[in-house]
PDB file of C-alpha atoms in Angstrom:
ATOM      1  CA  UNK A   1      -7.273   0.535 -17.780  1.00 35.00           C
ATOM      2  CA  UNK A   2      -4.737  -2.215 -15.879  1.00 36.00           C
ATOM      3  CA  UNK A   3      -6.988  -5.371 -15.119  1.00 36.00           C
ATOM      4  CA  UNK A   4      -5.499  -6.008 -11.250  1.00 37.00           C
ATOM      5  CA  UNK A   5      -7.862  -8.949 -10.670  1.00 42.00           C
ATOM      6  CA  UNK A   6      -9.915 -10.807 -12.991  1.00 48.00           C
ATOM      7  CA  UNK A   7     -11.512 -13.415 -10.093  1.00 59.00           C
ATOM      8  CA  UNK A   8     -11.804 -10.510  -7.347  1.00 77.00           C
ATOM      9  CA  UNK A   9     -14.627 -10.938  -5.125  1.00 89.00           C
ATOM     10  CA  UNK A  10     -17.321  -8.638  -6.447  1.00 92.00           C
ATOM     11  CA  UNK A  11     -20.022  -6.492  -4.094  1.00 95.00           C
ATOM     12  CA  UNK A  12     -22.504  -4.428  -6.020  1.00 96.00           C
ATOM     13  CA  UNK A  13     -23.944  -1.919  -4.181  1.00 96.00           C
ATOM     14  CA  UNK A  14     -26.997   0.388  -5.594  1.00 97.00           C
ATOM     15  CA  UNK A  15     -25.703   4.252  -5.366  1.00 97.00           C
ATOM     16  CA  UNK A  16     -26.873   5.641  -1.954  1.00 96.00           C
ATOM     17  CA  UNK A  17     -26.540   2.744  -0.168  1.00 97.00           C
ATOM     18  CA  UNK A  18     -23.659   1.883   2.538  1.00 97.00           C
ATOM     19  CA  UNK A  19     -21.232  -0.726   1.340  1.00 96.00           C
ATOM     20  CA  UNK A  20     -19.186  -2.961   3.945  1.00 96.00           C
ATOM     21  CA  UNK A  21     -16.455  -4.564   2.692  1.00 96.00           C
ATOM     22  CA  UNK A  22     -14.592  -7.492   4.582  1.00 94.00           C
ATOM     23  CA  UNK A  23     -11.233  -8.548   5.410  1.00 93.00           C
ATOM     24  CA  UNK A  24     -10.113 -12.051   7.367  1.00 90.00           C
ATOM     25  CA  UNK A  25      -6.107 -11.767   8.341  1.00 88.00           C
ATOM     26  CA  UNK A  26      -4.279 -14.226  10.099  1.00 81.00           C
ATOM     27  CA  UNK A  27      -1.186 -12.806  12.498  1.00 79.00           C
ATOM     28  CA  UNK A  28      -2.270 -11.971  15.450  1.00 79.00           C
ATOM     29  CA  UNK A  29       1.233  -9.935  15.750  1.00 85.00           C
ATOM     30  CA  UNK A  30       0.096  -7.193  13.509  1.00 89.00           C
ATOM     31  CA  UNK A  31      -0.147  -3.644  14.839  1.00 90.00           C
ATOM     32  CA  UNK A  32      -1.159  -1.756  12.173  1.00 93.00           C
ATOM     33  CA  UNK A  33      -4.253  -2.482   9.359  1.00 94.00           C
ATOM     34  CA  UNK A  34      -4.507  -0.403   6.396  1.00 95.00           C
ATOM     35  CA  UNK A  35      -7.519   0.139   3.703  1.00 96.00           C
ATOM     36  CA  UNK A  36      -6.145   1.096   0.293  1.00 97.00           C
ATOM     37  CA  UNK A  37      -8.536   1.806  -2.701  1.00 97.00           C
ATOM     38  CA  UNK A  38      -7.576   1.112  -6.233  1.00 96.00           C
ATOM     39  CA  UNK A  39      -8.810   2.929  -9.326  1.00 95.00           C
ATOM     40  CA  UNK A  40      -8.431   1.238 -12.364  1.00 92.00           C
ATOM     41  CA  UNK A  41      -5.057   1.690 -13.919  1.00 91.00           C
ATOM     42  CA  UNK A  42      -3.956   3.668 -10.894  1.00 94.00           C
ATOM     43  CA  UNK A  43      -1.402   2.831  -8.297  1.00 95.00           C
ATOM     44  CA  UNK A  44      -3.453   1.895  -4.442  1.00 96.00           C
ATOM     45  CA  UNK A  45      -4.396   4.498  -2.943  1.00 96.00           C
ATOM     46  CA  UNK A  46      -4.547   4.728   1.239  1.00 96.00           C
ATOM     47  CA  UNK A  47      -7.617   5.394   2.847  1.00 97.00           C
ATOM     48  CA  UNK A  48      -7.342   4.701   6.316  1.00 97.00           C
ATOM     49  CA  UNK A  49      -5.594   2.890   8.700  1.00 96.00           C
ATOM     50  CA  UNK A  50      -6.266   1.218  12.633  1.00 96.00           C
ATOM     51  CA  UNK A  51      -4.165   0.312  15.540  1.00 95.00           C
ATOM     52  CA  UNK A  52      -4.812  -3.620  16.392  1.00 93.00           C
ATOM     53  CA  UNK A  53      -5.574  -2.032  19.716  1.00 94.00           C
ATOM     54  CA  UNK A  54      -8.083   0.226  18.470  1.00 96.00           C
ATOM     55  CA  UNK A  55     -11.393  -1.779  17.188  1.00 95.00           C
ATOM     56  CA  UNK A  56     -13.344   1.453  15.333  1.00 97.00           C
ATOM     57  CA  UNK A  57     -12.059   4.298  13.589  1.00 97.00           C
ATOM     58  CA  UNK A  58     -13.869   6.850  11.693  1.00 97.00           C
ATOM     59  CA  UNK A  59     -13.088   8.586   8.591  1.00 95.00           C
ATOM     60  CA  UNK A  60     -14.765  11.078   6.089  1.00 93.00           C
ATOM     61  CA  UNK A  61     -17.193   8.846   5.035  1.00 96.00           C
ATOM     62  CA  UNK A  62     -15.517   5.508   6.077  1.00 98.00           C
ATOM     63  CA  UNK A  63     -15.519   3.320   8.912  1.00 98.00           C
ATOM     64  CA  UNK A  64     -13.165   0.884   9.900  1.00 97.00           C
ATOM     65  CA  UNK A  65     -13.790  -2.103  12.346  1.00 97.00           C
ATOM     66  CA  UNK A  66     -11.601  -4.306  13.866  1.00 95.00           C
ATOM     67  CA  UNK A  67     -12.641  -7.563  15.498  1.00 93.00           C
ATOM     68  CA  UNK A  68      -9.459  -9.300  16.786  1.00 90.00           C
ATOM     69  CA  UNK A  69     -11.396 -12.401  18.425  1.00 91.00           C
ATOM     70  CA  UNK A  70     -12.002 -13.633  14.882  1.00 91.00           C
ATOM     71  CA  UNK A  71      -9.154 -11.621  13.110  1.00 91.00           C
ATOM     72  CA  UNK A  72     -12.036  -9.944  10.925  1.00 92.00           C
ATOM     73  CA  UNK A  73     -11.004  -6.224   9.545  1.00 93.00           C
ATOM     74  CA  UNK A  74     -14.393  -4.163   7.337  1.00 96.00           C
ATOM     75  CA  UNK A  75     -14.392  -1.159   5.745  1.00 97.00           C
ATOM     76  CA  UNK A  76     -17.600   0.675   5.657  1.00 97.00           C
ATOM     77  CA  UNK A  77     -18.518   3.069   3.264  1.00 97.00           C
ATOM     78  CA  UNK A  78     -21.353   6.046   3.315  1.00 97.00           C
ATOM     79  CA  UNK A  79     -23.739   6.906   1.197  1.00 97.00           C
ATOM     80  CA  UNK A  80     -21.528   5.133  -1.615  1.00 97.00           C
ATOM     81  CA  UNK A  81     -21.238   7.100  -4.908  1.00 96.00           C
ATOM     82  CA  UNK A  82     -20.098   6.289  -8.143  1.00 96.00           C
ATOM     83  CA  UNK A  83     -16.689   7.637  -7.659  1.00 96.00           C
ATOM     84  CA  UNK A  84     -16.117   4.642  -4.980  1.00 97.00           C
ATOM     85  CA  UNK A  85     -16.069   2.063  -7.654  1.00 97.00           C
ATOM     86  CA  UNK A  86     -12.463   0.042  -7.264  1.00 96.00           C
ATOM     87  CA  UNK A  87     -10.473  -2.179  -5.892  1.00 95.00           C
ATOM     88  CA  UNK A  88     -10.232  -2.226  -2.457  1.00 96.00           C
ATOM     89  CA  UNK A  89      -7.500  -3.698  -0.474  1.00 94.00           C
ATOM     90  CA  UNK A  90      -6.451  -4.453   3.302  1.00 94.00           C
ATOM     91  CA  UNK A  91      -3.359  -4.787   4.333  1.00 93.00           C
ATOM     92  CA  UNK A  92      -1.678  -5.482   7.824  1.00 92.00           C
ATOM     93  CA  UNK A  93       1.680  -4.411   9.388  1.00 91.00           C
ATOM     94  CA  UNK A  94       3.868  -6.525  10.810  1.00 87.00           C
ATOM     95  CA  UNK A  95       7.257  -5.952  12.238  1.00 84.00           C
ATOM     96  CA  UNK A  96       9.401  -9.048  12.156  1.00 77.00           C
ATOM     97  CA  UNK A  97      13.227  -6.468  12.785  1.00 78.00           C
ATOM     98  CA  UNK A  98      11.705  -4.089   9.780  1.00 79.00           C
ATOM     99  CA  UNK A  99       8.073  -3.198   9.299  1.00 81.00           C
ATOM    100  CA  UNK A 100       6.439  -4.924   6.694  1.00 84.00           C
ATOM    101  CA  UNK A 101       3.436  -4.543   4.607  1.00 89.00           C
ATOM    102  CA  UNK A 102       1.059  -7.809   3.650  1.00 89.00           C
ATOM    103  CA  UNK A 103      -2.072  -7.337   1.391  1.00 91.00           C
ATOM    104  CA  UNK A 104      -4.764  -8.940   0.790  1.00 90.00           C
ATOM    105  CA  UNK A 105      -6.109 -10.053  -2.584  1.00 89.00           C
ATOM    106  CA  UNK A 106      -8.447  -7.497  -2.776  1.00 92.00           C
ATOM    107  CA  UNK A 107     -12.695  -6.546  -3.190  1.00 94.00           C
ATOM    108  CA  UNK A 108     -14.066  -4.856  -6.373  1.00 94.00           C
ATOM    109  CA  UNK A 109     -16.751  -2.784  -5.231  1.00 97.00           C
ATOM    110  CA  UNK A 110     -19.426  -1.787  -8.298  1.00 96.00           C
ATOM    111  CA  UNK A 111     -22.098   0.581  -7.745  1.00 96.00           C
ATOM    112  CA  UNK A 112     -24.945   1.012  -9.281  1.00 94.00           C
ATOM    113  CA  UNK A 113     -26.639   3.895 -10.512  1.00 88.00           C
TER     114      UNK A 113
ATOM    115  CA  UNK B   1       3.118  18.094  -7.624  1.00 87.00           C
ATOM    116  CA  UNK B   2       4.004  15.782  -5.008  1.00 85.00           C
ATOM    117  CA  UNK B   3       4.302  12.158  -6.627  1.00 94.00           C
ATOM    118  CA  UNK B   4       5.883   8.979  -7.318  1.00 97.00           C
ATOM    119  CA  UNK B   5       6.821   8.366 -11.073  1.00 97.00           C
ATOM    120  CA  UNK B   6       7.921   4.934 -12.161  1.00 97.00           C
ATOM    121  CA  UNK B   7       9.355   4.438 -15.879  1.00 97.00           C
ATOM    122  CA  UNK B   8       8.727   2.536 -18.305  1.00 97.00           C
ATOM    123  CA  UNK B   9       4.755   2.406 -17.972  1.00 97.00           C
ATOM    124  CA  UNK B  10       4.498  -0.411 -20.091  1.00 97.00           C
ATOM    125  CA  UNK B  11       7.858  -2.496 -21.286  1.00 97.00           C
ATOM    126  CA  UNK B  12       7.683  -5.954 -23.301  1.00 97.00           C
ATOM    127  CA  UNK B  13      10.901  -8.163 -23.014  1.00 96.00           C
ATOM    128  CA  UNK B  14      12.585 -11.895 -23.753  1.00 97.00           C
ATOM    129  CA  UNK B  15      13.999 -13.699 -21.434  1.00 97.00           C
ATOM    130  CA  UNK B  16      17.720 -13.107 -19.851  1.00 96.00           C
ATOM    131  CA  UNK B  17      17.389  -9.161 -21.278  1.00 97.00           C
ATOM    132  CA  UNK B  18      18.612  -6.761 -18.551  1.00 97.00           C
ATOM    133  CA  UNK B  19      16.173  -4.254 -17.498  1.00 97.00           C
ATOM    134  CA  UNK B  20      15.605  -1.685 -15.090  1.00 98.00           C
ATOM    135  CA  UNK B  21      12.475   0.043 -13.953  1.00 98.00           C
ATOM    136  CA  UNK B  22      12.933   3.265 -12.284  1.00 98.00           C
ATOM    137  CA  UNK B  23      11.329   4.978  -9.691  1.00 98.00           C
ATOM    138  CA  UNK B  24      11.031   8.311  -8.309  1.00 98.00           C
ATOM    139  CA  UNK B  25       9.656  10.625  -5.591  1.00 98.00           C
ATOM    140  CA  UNK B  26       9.911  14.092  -4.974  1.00 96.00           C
ATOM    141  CA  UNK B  27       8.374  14.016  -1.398  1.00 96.00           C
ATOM    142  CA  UNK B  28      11.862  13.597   0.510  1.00 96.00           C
ATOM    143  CA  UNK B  29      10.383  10.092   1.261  1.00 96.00           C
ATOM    144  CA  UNK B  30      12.839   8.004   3.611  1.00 94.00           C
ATOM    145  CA  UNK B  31      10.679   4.906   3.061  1.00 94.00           C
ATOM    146  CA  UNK B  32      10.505   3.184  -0.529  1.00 96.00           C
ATOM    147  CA  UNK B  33       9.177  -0.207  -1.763  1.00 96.00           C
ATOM    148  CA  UNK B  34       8.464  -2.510  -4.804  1.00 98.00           C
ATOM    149  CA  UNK B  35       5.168  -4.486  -5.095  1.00 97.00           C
ATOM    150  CA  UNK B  36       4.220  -6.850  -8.258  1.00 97.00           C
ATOM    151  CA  UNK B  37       0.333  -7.591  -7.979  1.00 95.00           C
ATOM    152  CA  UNK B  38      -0.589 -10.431 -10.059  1.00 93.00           C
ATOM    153  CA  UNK B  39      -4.396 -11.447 -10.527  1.00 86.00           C
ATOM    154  CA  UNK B  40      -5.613 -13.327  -7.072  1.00 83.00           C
ATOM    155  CA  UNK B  41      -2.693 -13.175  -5.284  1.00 86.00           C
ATOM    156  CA  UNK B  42      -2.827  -9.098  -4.412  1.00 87.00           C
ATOM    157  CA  UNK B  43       0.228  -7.341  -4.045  1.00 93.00           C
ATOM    158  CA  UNK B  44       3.248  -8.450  -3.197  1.00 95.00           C
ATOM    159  CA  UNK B  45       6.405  -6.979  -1.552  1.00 94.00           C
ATOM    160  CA  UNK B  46       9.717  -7.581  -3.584  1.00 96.00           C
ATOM    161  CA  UNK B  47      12.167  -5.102  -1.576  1.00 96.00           C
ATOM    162  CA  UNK B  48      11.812  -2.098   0.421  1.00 94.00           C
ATOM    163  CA  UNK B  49      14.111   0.922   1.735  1.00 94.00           C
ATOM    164  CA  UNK B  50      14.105   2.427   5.030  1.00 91.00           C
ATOM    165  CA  UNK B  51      16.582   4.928   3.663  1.00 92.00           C
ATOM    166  CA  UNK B  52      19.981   5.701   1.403  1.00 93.00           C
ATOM    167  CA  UNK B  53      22.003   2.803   1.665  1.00 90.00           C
ATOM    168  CA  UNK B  54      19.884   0.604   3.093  1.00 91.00           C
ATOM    169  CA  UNK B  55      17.936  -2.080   1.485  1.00 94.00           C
ATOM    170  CA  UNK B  56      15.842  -5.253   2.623  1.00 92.00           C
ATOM    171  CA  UNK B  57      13.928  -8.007   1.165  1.00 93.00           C
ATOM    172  CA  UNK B  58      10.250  -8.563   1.177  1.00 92.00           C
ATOM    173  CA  UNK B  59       8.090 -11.741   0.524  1.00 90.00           C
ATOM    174  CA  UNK B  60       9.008 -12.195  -3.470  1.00 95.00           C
ATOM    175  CA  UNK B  61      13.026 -11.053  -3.656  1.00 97.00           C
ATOM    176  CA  UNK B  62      14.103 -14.006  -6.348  1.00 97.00           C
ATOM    177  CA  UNK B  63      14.992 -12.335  -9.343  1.00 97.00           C
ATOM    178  CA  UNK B  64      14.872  -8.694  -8.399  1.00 98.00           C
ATOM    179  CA  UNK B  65      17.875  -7.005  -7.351  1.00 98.00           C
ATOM    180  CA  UNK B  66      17.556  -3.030  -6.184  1.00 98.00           C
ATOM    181  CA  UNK B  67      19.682   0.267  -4.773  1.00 96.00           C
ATOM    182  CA  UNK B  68      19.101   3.012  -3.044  1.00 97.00           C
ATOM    183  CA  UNK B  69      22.180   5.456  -3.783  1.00 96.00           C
ATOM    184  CA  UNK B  70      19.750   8.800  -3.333  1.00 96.00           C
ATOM    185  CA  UNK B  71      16.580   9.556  -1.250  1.00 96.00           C
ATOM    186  CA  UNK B  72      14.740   9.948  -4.166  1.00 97.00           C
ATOM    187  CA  UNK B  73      15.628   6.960  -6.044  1.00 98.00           C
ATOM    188  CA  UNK B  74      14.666   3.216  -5.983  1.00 98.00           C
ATOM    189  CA  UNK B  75      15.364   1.654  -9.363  1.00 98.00           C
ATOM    190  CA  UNK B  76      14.633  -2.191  -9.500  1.00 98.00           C
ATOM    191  CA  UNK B  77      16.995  -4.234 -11.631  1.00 98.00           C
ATOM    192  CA  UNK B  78      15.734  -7.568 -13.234  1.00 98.00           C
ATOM    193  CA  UNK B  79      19.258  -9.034 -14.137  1.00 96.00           C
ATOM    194  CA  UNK B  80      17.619 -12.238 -15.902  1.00 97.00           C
ATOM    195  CA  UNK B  81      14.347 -11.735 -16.660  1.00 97.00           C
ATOM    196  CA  UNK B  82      11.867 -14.404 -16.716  1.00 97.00           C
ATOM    197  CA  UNK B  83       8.168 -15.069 -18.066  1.00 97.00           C
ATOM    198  CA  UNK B  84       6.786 -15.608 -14.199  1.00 97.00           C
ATOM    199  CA  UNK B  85       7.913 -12.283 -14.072  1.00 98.00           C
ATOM    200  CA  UNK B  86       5.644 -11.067 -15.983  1.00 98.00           C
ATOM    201  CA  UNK B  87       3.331  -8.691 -13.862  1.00 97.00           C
ATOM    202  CA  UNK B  88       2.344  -5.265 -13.009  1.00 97.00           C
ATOM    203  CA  UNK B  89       5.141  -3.280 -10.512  1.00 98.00           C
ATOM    204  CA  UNK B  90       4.318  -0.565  -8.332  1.00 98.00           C
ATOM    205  CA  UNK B  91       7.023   1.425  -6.559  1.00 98.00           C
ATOM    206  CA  UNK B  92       5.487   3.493  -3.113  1.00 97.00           C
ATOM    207  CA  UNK B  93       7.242   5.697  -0.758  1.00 97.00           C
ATOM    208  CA  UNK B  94       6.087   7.108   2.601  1.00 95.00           C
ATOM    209  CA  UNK B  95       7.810   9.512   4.800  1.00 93.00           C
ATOM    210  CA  UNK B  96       9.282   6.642   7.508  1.00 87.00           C
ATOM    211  CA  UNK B  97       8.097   3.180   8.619  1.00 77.00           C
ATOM    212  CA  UNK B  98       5.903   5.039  11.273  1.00 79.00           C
ATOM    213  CA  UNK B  99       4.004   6.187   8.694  1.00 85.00           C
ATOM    214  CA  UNK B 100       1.568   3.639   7.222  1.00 87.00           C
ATOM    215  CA  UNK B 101       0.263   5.759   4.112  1.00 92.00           C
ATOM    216  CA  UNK B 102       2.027   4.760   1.338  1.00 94.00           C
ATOM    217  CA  UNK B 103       2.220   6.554  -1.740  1.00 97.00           C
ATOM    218  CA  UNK B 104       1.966   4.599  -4.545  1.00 97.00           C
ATOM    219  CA  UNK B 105       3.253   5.153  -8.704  1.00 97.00           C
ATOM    220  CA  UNK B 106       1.411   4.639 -11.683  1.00 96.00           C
ATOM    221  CA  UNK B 107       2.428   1.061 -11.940  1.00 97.00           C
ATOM    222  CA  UNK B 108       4.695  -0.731 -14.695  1.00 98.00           C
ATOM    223  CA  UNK B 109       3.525  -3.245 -16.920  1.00 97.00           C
ATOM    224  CA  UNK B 110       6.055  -6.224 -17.816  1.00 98.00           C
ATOM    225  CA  UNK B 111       5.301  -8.894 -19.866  1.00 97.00           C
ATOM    226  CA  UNK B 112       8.784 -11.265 -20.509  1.00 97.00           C
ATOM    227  CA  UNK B 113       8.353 -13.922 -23.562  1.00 96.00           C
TER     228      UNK B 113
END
């Protein structure tokens, strides 16, 4: 498959076990923050997504935190399986007279059988 | 099968060859964008589409020209082609800019000599 990252920041994580994966951003102006997964050789694929005035939301199997005091964005992850294995991306939302969309450079998550 | 196609897949160039990498969605999408993602630095937003006719920007423009003369269309048009535009392009679409799930293609791999 595509190579998207060959210096990612790596987390193995033994199958089973929950996997938190960080995020630092720096705008404060920001509304939106998005977790999008990415498969090798597959396009990014959204997960979930928080209001900046929100600072938990809870998916099927994922959690998302948001601490805005030290701009600090995780994704948690459940019982993580093998099928979680990717790259996983943040992005934030910013609206500057058109929404856009920053990302970050991204977390390969391995797990381990 | 709701998706987002993008073609070529995989396109090898020279330098100052005119090229054009389509994209498509069959969702009825009003919102469509172009994203290079190049190893460390993430993804990237070249230009994006808040609907027909109407174009904008993102971070990395230089280079890339686009249009938007149908919904379902977003082709992106490297006049000039250069190596440091050699990358991997994803086209996504999402339903409006309230919507932050973005679908993404399959991705397009360019490499310009």
């Amino acid at each position: 498959g595509e190579s998207v990252g060959l210096h990612l920041p790596t987390l193995s994580v033994q199958e089973g076990d929950n996997s938190i994966i960080n995020c630092a951003y720096s705008n404060s102006a920001s509304d939106y923050f998005i977790w999008y997964k990415q498969e090798s050789g597959k396009g990014p694929q959204f997960i979930i997504d928080i209001r900046s005035n929100m600072d938990k939301r809870q998916g099927q199997r994922v959690t998302v935190l948001l601490n805005k005091t030290v701009k600090h964005l995780s994704l948690q992850i459940a019982a993580t399986q093998p099928g979680d294995s990717a790259v996983y991306f943040c992005a934030e939302r910013r609206f500057s007279g058109t929404y856009k969309y920053i990302f970050g450079t991204g977390t390969r998550l391995k797990v381990l059988a | 099968e709701a998706q987002v196609t993008q073609n070529p897949r995989y396109l090898i160039t020279v330098t100052g060859k005119k090229l054009t990498v389509t994209c498509s969605q069959n969702m009825n999408h009003e919102y469509m964008s172009w994203y290079r993602q190049d190893p460390g630095l993430g993804l990237r937003q070249i230009y994006y589409s808040m609907n027909v006719e109407v174009t904008d920007k993102g971070d990395v423009p230089e280079g890339y020209k686009v249009s938007r003369k149908e919904k379902r269309n977003f082709p992106l048009i490297l006049e000039s082609p250069s190596p440091n535009q050699t990358s991997l392009y994803f086209c996504a679409s999402s339903p409006g800019t309230f919507y932050n799930e973005q679908f993404f293609g399959p991705g397009t791999r360019l490499t310009v000599l």
